[in-house]
CSV table of C-alpha atoms in Angstrom, one decimal:
chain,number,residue,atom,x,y,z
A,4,UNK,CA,-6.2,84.1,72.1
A,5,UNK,CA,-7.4,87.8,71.3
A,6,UNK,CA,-5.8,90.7,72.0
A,7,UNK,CA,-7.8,93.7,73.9
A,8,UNK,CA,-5.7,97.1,73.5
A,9,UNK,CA,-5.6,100.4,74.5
A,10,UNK,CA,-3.2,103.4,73.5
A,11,UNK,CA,-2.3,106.6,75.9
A,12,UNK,CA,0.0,109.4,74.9
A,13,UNK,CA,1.9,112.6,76.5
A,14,UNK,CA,2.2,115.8,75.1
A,15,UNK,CA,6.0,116.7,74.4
A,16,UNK,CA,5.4,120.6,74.9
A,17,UNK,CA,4.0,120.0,78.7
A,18,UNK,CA,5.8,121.8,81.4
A,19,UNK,CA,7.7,119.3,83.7
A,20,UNK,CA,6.3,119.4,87.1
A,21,UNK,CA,8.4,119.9,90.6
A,22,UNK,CA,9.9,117.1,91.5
A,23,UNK,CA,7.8,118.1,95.2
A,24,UNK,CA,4.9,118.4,93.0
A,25,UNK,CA,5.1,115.0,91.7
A,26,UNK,CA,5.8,113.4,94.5
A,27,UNK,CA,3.2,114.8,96.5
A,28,UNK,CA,0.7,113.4,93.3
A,29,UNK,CA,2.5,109.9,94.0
A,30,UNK,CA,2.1,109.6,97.1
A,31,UNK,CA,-2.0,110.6,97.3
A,32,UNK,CA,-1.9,108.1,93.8
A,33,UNK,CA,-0.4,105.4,96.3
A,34,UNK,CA,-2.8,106.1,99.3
A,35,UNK,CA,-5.8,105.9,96.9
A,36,UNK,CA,-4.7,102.5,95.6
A,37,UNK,CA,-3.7,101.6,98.9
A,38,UNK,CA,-7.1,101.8,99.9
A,39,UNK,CA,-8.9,100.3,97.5
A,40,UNK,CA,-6.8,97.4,96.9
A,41,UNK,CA,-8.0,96.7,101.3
A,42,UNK,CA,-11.6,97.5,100.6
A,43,UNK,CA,-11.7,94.7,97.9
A,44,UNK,CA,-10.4,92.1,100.0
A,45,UNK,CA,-6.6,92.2,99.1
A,46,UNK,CA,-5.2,93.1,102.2
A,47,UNK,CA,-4.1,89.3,103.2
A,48,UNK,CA,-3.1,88.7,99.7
A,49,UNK,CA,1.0,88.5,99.4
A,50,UNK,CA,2.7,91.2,97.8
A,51,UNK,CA,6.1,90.7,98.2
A,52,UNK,CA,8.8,92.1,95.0
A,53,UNK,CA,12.1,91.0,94.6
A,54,UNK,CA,13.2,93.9,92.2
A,55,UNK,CA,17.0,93.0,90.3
A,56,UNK,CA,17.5,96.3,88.1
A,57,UNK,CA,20.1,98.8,88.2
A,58,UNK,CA,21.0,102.3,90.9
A,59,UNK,CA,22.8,104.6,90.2
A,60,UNK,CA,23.5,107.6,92.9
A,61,UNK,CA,22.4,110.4,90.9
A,62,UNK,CA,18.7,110.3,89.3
A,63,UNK,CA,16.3,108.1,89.4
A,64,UNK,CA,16.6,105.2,87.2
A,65,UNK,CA,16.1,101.3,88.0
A,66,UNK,CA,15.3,100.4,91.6
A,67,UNK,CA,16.1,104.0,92.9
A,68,UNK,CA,12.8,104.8,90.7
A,69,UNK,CA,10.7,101.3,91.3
A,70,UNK,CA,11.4,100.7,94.8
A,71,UNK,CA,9.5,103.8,96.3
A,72,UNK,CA,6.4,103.5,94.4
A,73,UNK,CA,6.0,100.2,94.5
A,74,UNK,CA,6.3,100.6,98.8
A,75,UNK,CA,3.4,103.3,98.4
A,76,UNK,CA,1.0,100.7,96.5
A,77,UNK,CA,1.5,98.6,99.4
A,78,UNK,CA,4.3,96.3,98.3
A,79,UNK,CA,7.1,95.1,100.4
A,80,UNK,CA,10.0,95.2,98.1
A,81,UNK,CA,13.5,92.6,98.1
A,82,UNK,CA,16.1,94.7,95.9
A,83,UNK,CA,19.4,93.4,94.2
A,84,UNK,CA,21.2,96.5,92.4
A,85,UNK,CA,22.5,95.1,89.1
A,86,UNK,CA,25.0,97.7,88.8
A,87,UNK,CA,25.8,100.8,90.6
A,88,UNK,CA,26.9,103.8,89.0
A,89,UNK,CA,27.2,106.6,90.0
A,90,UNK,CA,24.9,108.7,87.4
A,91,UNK,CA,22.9,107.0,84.3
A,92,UNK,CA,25.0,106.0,81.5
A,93,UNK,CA,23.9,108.5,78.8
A,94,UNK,CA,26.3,111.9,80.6
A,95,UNK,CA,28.5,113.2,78.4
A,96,UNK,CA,31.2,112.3,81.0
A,97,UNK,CA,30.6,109.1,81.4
A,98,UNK,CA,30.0,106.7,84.6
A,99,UNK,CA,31.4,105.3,87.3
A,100,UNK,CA,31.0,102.2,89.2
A,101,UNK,CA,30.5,98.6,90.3
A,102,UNK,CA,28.8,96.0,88.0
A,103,UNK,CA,27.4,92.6,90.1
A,104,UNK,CA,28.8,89.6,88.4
A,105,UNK,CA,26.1,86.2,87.5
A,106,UNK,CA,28.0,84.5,90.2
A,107,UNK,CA,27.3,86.9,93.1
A,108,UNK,CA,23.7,87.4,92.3
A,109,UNK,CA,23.8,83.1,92.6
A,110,UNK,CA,25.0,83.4,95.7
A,111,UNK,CA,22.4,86.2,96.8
A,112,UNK,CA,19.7,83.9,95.8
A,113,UNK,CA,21.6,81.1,97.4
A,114,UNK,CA,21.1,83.1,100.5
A,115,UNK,CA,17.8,83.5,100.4
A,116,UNK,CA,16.8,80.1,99.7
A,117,UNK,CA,18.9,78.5,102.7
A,118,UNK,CA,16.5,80.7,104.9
A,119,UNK,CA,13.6,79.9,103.3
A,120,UNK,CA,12.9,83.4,102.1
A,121,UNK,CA,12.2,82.4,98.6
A,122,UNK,CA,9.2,81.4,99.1
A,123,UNK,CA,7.7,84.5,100.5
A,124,UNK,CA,8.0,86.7,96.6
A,125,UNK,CA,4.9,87.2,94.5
A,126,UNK,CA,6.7,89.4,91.8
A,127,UNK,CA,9.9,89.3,90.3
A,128,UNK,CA,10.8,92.7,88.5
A,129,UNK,CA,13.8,92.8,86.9
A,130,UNK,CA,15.5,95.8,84.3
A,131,UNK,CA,19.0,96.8,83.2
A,132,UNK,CA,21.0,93.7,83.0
A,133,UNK,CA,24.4,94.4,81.4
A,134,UNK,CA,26.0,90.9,80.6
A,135,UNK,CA,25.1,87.4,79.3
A,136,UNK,CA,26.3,85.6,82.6
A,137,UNK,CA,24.0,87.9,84.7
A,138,UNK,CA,21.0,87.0,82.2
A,139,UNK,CA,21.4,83.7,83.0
A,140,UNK,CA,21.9,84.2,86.4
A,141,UNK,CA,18.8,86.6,86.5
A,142,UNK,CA,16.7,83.4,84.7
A,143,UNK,CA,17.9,80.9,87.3
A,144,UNK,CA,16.7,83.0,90.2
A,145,UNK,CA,13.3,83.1,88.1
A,146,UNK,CA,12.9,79.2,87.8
A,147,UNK,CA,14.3,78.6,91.7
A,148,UNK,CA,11.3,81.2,92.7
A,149,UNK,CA,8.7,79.4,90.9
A,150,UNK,CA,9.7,76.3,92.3
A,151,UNK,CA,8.3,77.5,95.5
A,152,UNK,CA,5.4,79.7,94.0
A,153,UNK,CA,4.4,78.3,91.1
A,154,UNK,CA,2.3,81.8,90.1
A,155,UNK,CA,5.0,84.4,90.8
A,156,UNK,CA,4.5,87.4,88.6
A,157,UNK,CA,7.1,88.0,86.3
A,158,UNK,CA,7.4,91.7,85.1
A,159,UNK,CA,9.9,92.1,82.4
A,160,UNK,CA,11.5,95.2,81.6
A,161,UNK,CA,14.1,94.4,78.7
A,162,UNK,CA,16.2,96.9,78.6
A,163,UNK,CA,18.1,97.2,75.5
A,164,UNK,CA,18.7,100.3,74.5
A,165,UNK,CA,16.6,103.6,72.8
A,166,UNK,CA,16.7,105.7,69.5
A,167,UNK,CA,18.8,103.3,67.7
A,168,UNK,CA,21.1,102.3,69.5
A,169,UNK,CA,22.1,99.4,72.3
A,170,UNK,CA,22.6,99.5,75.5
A,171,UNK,CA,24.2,96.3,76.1
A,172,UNK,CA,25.8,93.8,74.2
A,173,UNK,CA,23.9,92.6,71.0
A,174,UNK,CA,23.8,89.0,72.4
A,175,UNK,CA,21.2,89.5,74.7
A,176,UNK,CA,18.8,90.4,72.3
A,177,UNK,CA,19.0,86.7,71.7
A,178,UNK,CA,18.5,85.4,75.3
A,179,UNK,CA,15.8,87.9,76.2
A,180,UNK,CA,14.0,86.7,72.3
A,181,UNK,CA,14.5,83.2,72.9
A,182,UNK,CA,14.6,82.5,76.6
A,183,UNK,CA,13.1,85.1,79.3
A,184,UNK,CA,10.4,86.2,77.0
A,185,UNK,CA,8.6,83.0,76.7
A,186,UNK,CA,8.8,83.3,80.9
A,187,UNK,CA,7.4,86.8,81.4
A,188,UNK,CA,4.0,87.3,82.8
A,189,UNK,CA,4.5,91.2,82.0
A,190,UNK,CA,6.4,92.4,79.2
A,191,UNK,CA,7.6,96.3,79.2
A,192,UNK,CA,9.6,97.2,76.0
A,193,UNK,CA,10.0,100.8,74.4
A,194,UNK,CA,10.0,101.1,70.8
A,195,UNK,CA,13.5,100.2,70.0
A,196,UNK,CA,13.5,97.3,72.2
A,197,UNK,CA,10.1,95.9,70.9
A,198,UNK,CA,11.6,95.9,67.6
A,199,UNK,CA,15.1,94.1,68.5
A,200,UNK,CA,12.9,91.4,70.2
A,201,UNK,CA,9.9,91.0,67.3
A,202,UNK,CA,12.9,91.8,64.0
A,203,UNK,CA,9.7,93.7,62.8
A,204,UNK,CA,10.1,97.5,62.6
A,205,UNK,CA,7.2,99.9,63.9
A,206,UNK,CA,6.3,103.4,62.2
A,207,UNK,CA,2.8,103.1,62.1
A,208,UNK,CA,0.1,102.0,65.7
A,209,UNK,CA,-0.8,99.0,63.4
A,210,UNK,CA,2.8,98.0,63.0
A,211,UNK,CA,3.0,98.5,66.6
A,212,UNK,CA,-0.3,96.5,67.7
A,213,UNK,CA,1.0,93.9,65.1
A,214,UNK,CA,4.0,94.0,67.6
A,215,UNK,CA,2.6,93.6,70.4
A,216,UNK,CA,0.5,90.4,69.3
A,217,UNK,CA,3.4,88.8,68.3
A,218,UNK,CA,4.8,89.2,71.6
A,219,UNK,CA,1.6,88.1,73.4
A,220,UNK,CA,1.9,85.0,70.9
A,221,UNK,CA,5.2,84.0,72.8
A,222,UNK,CA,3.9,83.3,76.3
A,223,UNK,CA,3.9,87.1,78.7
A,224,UNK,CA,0.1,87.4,79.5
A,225,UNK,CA,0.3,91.4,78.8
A,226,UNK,CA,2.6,93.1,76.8
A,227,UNK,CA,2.7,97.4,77.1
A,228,UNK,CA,5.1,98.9,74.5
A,229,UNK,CA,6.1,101.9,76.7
A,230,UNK,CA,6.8,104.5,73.7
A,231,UNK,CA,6.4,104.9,70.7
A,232,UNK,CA,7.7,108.0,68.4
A,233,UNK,CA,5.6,107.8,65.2
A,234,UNK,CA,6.4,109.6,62.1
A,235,UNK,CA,2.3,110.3,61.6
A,236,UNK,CA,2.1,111.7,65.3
A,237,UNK,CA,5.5,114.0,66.5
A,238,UNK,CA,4.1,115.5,68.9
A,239,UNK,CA,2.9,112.5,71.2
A,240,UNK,CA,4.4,109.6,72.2
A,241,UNK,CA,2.2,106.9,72.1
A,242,UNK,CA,1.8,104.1,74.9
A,243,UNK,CA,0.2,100.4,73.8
A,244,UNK,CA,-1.2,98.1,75.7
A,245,UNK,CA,-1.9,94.8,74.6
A,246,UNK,CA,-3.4,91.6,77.4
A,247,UNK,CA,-4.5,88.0,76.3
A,248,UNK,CA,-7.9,87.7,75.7
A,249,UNK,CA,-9.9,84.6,75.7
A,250,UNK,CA,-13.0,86.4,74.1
A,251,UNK,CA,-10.9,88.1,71.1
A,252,UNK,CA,-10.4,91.8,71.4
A,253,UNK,CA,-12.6,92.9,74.3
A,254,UNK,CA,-11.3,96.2,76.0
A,255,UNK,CA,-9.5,99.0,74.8
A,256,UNK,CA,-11.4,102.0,72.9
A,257,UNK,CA,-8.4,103.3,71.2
A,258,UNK,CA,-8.6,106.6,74.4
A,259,UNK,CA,-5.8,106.0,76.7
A,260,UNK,CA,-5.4,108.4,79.7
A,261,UNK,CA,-2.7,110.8,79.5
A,262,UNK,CA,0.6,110.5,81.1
């Protein structure tokens, strides 16, 4: 299989817009889709999320960023909160919390399946996971909601860590290599994580698009590198793309739209 690509990028000097502002944008962004997704015929079509990813009180991170938009673009969303904290971990003060256990989130699903509710997801989102047992846990639920939809949409957003450095513990790297990306329909990396899950490193877009085909090569069906900080390009971050192709590289003219 080919791989089609496209790259976007985001000036770093751009002023940061109200947060009124940009949810006023959002939410004309989500009508607009809204819209168009009924005119061409998708308004019968399931679209049902189940959405395992972290919350945290303060900020928007995990499902207290995904659930929202994903409600505006006309998706009824499930959502588990892997942890809840009460601000992201990266304050200089640290956190402070509950963390769900792989045995709870069994039961959750164990739940949902005795009322037949598994059945009803299209999409399965998950994000910050912070232990082994939950990773599995998280890949169980996966299998038990393809064995009643066999074409649930996996969107995978490994989160690993950023600049360097982990976010959780260095076996996961493993699992998420070796087990859940060979099961991912959608695979959303940044930089770091890309290059934790590939062992290649990425300074260059051709190290990046050589990347992102290695990915593609393990099973997801698109694969978007969500950053990238390039020594040749400081002032952008770059955004790839990369979808299988049956017809070799057929998209992508190297302009991505701004973010």
């Amino acid at each position: 299989a080919g791989v089609a690509h496209s790259f976007g990028w985001c000036g770093r000097s751009e002023p940061v817009r109200p947060c009124s502002d940009m949810a006023a944008t959002v939410l004309e962004q989500g009508r607009g889709k809204v819209a168009a997704m009924a005119a061409e015929g998708y308004e019968g079509v399931n679209k049902t999320v189940l959405s395992i990813q972290s919350h945290v009180v303060h900020g928007y991170v995990g499902n207290k960023s995904a659930v929202f938009p994903l409600q505006l673009l006309g998706f009824d969303v499930d959502f588990v909160n892997s942890v809840q904290f009460s601000n992201h971990t990266g304050y200089e003060e640290g956190f402070t919390g509950e963390v769900l256990n792989g045995e709870q989130l069994n039961k959750l699903v164990e739940g949902l399946e005795a009322n037949g509710l598994t059945s009803e997801y299209s999409h399965l989102l998950t994000g910050y996971i912070g232990s082994t047992t939950f990773l599995s846990a998280v890949k169980s639920a996966l299998l038990k909601l393809r064995e009643s939809n066999p074409g649930l949409v996996y969107v995978c957003d490994p989160v690993l860590g950023d600049d360097g450095h982990l976010y959780v513990p260095q076996e996961l790297v493993q699992i998420y290599r070796e087990e859940m990306v060979p099961l991912a329909t959608v695979l959303t990396p940044n930089q770091f994580e890309c290059e934790q899950l590939t062992g290649k490193s990425i300074t260059t877009e051709e190290e990046a698009v050589s990347a992102c085909v290695s990915l593609l090569a393990q099973g997801p069906e698109v694969v978007v590198i969500t950053s990238c900080d390039l020594p040749s390009d400081p002032e952008h971050i770059i955004m790839l793309a990369g979808r299988k192709s049956s017809r070799g590289c057929d998209g992508g003219d190297g302009d991505g739209g701004g973010g």
